[in-house]
XYZ file of C-alpha atoms in Angstrom:
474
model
C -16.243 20.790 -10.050
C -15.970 24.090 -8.087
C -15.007 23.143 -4.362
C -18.120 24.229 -1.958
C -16.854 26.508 1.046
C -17.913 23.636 3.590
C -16.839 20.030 2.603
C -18.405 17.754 5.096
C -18.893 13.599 5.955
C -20.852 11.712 6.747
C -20.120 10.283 10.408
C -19.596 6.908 10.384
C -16.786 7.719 8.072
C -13.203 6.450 9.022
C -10.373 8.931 9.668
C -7.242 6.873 9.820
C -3.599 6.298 9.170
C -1.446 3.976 7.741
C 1.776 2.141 8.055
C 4.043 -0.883 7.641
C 5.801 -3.417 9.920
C 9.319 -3.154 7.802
C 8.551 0.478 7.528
C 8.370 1.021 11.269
C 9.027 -1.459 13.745
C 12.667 -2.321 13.712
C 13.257 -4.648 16.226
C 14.180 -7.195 13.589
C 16.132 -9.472 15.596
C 13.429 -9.641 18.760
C 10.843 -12.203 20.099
C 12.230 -14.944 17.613
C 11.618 -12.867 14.143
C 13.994 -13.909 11.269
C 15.020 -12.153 7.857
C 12.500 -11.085 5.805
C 13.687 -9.749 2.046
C 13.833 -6.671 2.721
C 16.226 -7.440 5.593
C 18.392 -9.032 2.826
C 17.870 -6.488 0.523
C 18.695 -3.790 2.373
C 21.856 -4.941 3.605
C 22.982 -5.484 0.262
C 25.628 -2.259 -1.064
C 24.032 0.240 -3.399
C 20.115 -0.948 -2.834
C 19.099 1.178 -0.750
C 19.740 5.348 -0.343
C 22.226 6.357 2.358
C 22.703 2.029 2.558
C 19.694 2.507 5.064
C 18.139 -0.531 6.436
C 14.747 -1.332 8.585
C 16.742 -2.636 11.569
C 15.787 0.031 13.939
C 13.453 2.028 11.539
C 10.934 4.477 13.811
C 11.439 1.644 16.550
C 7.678 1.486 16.974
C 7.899 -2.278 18.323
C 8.974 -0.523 21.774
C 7.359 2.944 21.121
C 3.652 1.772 20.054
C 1.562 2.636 23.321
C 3.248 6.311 22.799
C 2.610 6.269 19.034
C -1.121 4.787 20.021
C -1.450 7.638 22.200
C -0.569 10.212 19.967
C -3.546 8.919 17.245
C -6.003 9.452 19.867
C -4.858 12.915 20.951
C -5.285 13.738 17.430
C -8.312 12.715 16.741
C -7.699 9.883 14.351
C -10.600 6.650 14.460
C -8.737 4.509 12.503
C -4.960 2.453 12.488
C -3.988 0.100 9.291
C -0.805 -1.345 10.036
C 0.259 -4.258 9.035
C 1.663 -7.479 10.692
C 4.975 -9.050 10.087
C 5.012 -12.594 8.448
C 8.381 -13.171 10.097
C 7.904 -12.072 13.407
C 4.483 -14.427 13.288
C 6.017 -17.221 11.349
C 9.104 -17.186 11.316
C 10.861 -18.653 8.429
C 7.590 -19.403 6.938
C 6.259 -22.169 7.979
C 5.022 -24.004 10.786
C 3.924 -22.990 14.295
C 3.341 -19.239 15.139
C 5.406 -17.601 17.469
C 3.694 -16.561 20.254
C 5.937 -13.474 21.144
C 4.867 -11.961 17.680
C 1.642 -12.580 18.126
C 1.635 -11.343 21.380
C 3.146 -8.041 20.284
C -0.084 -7.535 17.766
C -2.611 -8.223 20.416
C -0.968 -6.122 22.544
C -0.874 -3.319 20.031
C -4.761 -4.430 18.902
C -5.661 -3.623 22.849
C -4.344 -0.774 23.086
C -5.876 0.600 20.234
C -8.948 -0.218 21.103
C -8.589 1.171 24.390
C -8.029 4.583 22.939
C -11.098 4.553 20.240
C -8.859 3.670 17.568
C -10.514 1.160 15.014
C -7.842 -1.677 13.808
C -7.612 -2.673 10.274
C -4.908 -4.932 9.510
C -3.024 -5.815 6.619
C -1.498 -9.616 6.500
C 1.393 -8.765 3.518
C 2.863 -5.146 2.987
C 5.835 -7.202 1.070
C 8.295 -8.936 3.873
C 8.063 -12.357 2.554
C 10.036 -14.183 4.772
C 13.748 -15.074 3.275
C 13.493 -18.647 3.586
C 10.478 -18.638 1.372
C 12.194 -16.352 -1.129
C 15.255 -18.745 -0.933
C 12.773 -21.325 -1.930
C 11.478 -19.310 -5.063
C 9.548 -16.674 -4.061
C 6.531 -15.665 -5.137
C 7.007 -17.105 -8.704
C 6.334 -19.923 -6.339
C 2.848 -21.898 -5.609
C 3.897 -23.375 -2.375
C 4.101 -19.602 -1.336
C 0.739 -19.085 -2.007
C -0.337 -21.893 0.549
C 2.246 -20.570 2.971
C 0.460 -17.328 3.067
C -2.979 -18.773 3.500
C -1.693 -20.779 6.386
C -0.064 -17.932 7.889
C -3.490 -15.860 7.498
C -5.302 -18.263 9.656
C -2.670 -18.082 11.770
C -3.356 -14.178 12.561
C -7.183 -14.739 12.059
C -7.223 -17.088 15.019
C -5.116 -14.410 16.747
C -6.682 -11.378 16.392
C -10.172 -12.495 14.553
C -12.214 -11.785 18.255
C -10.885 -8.031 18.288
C -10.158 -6.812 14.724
C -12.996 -6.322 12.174
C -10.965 -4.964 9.074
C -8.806 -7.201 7.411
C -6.535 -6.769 4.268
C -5.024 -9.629 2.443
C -2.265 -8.287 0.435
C -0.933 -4.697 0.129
C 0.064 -3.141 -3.377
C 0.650 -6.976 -5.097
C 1.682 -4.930 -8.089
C 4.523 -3.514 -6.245
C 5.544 -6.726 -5.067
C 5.251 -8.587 -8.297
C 6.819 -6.066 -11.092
C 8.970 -3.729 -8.571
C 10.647 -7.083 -6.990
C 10.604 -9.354 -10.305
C 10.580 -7.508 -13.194
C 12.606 -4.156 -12.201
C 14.108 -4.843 -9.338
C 14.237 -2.077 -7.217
C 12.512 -3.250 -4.296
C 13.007 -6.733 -2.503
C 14.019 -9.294 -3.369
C 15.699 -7.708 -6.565
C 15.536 -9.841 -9.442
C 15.049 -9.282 -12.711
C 12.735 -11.702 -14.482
C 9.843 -10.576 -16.681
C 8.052 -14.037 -16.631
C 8.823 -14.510 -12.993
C 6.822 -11.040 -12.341
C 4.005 -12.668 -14.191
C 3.934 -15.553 -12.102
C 4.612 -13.653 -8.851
C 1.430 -11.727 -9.290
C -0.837 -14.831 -10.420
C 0.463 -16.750 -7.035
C -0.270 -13.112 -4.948
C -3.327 -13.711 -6.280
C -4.121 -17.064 -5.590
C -2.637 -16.413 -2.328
C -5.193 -14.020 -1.876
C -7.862 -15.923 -2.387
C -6.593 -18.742 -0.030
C -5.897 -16.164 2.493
C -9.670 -15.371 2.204
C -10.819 -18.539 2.317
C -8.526 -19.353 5.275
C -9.756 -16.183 7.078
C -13.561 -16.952 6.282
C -12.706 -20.163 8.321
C -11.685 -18.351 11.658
C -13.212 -15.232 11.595
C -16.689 -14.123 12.651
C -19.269 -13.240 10.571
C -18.947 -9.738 10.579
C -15.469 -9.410 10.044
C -14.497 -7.702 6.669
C -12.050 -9.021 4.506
C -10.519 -6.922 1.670
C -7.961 -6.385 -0.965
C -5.305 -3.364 -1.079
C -4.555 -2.334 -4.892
C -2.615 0.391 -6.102
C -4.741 0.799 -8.878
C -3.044 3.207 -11.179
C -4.671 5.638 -13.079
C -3.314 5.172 -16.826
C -3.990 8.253 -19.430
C -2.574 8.470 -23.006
C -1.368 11.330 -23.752
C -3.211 12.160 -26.711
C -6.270 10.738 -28.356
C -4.700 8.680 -31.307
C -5.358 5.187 -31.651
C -1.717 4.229 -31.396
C -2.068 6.108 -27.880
C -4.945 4.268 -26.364
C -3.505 0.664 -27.318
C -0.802 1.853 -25.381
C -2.910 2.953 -22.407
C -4.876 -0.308 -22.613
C -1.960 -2.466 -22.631
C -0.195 -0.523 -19.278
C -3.593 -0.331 -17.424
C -3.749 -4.378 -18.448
C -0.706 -4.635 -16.493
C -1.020 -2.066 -13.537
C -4.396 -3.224 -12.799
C -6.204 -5.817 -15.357
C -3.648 -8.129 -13.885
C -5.189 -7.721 -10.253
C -8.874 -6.964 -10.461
C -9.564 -8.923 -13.791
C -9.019 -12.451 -11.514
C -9.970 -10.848 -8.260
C -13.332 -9.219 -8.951
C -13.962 -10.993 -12.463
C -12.378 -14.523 -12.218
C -10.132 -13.873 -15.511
C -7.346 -11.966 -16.656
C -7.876 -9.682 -19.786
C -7.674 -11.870 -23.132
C -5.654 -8.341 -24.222
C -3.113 -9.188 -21.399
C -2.396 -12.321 -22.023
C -1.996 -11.582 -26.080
C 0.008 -8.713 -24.849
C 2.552 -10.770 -22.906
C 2.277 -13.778 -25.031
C 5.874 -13.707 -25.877
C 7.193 -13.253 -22.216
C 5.253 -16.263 -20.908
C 2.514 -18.941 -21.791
C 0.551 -18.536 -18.841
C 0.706 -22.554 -18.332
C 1.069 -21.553 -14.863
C -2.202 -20.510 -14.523
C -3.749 -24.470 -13.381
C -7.399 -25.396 -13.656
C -9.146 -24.289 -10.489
C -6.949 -21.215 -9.740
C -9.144 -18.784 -10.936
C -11.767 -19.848 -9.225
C -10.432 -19.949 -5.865
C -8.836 -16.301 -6.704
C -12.766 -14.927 -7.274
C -13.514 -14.989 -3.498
C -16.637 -12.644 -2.012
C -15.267 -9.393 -0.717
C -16.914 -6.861 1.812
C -14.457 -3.656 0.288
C -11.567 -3.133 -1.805
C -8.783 -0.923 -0.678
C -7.384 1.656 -3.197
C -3.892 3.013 -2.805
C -3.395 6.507 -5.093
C -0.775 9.042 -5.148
C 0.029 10.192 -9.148
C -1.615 9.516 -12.391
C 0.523 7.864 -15.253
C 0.633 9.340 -18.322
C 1.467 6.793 -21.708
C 1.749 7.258 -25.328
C 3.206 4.425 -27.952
C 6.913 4.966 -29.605
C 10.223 4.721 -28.949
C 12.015 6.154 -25.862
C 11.770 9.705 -25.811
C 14.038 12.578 -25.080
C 12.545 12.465 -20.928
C 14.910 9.404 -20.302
C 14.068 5.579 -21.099
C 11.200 5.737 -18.238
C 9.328 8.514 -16.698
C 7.235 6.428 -14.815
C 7.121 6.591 -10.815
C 8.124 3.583 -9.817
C 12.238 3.908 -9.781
C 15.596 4.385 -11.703
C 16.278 0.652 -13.127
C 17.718 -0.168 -16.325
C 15.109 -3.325 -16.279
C 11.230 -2.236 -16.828
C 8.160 -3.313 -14.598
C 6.225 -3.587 -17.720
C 6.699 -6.740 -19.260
C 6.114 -7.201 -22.737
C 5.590 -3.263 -23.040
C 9.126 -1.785 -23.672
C 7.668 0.056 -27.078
C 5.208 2.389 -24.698
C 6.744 5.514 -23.707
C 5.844 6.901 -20.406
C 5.934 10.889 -19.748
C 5.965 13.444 -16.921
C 2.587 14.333 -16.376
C 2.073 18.103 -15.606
C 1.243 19.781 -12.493
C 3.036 20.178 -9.479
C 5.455 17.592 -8.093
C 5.781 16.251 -4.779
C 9.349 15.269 -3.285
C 9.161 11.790 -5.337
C 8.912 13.561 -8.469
C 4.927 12.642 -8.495
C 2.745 15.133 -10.136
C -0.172 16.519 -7.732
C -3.639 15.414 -9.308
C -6.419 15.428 -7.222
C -8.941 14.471 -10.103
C -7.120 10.877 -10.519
C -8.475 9.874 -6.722
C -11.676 10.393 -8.159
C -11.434 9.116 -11.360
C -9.460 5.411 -9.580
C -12.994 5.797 -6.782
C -15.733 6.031 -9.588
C -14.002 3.161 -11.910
C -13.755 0.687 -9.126
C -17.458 2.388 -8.100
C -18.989 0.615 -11.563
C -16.158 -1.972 -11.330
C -16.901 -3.916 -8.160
C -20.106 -2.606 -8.008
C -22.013 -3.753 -4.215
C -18.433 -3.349 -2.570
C -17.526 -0.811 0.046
C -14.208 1.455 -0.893
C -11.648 2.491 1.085
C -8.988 5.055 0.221
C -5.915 2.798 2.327
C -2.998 5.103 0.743
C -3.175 8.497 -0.191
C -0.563 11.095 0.724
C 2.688 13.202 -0.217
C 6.201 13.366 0.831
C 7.929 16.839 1.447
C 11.199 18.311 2.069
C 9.501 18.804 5.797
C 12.227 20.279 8.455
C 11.637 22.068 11.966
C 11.721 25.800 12.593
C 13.791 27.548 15.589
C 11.442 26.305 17.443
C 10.630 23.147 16.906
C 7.714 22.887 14.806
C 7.367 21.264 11.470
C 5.036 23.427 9.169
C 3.819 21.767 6.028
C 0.956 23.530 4.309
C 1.869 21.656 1.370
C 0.572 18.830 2.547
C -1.990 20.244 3.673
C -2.965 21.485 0.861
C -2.197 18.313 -1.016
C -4.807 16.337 1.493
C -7.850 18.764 1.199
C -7.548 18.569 -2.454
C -7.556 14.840 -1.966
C -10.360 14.452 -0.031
C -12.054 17.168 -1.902
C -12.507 14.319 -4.497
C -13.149 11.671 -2.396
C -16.060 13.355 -1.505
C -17.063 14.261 -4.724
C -17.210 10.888 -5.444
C -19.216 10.198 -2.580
C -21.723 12.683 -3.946
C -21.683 10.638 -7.151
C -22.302 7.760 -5.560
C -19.418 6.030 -4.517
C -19.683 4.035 -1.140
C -16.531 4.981 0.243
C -16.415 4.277 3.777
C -12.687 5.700 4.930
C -9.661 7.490 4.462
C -5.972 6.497 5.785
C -3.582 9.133 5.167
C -0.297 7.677 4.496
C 2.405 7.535 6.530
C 1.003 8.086 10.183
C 5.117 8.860 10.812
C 8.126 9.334 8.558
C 9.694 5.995 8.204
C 11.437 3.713 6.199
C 11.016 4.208 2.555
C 12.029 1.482 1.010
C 14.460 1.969 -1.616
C 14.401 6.013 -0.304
C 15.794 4.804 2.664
C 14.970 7.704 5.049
C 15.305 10.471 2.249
C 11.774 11.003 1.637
C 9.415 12.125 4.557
C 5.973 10.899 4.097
C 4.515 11.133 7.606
C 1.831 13.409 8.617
C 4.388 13.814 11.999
C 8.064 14.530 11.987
C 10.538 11.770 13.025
C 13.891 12.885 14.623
C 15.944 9.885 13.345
C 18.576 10.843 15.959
C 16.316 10.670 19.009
C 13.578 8.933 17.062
C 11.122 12.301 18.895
C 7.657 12.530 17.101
C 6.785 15.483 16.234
C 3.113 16.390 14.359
C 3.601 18.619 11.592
C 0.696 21.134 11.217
C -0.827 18.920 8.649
C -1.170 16.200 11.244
C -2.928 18.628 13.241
C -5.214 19.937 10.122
C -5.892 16.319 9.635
C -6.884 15.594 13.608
C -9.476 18.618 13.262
C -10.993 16.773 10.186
C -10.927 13.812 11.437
C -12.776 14.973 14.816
C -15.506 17.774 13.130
C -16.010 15.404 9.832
C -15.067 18.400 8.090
C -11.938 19.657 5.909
C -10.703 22.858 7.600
C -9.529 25.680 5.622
C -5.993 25.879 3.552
C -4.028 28.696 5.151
C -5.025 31.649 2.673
C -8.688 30.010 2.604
């Protein structure tokens, strides 16, 4: 669809930014917080680039009024961060410490002193390590620890925060944690990733339930997937089984209980000889099938399938990290390929049209439900100049093409309701370490200065005129 000169939204819209606790807090040892798995992971030799670690990250636990402050000045109506399951329950279970939850209501004020609309997310993937050490996610009892937690924060922060999220990315913290390991906790285990991501669902849906309890009426409760946007790359039958049986796991596996109250009868063929599924018991499904009020969708890169063998690109070309173990189970015959375009500094090819394609299938899928985009955004190779300032019309560029399509959708009817850019900061990245710069402004890891790049300052003037300001060479 040819761009018009003057893309423009509608008011109401949300212009935020996003984080994580791990990502950016440090501050790991403070106010009674214990390990989490990425803690443990982190510290462990040859995990992590550089051997880098979320101890002090961006230290945001001591810099947030600053960090607050520097939203507002740009403009931004929006923060989703998300809270820290050890620094609010530490170890996992029973009472909440009151020094974490202090440090969220305190962060919760001061957002809302400065304009700045909270949404929070209750797991971005630091399970605490004493839960782990009991199992895990493969785990039910950790499904019931995270709805008790939930209420926990509810009760917290219910009378100030309307947005809630439940979980963040499950699929990341089932398959990338249990099948491939290469993020936290590590382990290998195709039919422990299965049952990972049926208890992060049914911990969702207690988590809703136990938020429903303790929040008011008008609060909204939600679901972060990174609903990935699976294309075969050619037309033959052998091609589109393929695609079916990756989207089955990338997202079937997620919305199919969450929105539909089943999982795809194609999945569970599909996987059939990595598990039985016996751990699925009568009632889950429905308590999984709660009423939403939106559904977060996290997008960066399209994936592009076909059937065979490995080819010649290398036993994986899929985004998700170098691991001789796949986060596909049960799919080790579909080949996965570079799609084309431009790459970003994770090797992610640019494509604008997926964002819209991911908006308009969850538009007829969850049909009634308000969409937000909670992810979207690009990391770059981003350094100062001789003086100080951090130009990155890359970005830039990458974002207006972005929301370019999220308001094309929006003119085909999707009811998408906000946009947070991802990362507010450069931070932590996970298995990156602090190799891969995501933020919309520079962080001097030395002196931990902020700095906003030029495309946090595009972003600002969008966010504050509800319109997407020229490219430089527009």
């Amino acid at each position: 669809m040819p761009e018009p000169m003057t893309v423009s939204f509608p008011p109401a819209f949300l212009w935020g930014s996003a984080t994580s606790a791990y990502q950016i807090e440090g501050a790991v040892r403070e106010g009674g917080r214990t390990p989490s798995i990425w803690d443990t992971f982190s510290h462990q030799p040859g995990k992590t680039a550089g051997g880098d670690t979320g101890d002090n990250a961006v230290d945001h636990y001591h810099r947030y009024r600053d960090d607050v402050a520097l939203m507002a000045r740009l403009g931004l109506n929006a923060y989703r961060f998300s809270v820290s399951w050890p620094r609010v329950r530490p170890t996992g279970r029973g009472p909440a410490a009151q020094a974490g939850l202090d440090f969220y209501r305190r962060l919760v004020d001061e957002l809302l002193a400065n304009g700045i609309k909270p949404a929070v997310t209750l797991y971005h993937w630091d399970l605490p390590q004493e839960l782990e050490d009991a199992g895990g996610w493969p785990e039910r009892d950790t499904a019931l620890r995270f709805a008790e937690y939930a209420q926990l924060v509810g009760e917290a922060l219910g009378d100030r925060v309307e947005q809630w999220i439940t979980l963040n990315e499950p699929w990341c913290s089932a398959f990338l944690g249990y099948a491939s390991g290469v993020h936290a906790p590590g382990r290998t285990e195709p039919a422990g990733a299965l049952r990972a991501a049926h208890h992060l669902n049914l911990g969702h849906g207690l988590a809703t339930q136990a938020l429903r309890s303790v929040l008011p009426a008008h609060a909204s409760v939600a679901v972060s997937l990174n609903s990935q946007v699976i294309r075969p790359l050619s037309q033959d039958p052998a091609d589109l089984a393929a695609a079916r049986r990756i989207d089955d796991l990338a997202n079937g596996v997620f919305h199919g209980p969450i929105l539909h109250g089943a999982y795809p009868a194609t999945l569970l063929e599909a996987t059939s000889s990595v598990t039985d599924w016996s751990f699925v018991r009568d009632g889950d499904l429905v308590e999984i099938r709660q009423p939403l009020d939106a559904l977060g969708l996290n997008y960066y890169t399209p994936v592009l399938v076909s059937s065979g063998a490995n080819t010649p690109e290398g036993p994986r070309a899929d985004p998700h990290g170098a691991s001789a173990d796949s986060p596909w189970p049960g799919a080790d015959d579909v080949a996965f390929h570079q799609a084309p375009g431009d790459l970003t500094e994770m090797g992610w090819t640019v494509d604008p049209s997926g964002l819209y394609d991911l908006i308009m299938r969850y538009s007829r899928e969850a049909p009634g439900l308000a969409l937000y985009v909670t992810e979207n955004g690009a990391a770059y190779d981003d350094k100062p100049d001789a003086d100080g300032r951090v130009h990155d019309p890359e970005r830039i560029a990458y974002l207006r093409a972005h929301l370019a399509e999220v308001r094309h959708a929006m003119t085909d009817g999707a009811d998408v309701r906000g946009y947070y850019l991802w990362s507010f900061m450069d931070n932590f990245e996970w298995a990156y370490g602090y190799e891969k710069r995501f933020g919309a402004v520079y962080t001097d890891y030395t002196t931990l200065e902020r700095t906003p790049k030029s495309s946090a300052h595009w972003y600002g003037t969008a966010a504050r005129t509800g319109e997407l300001p020229p490219v430089d060479g527009d």
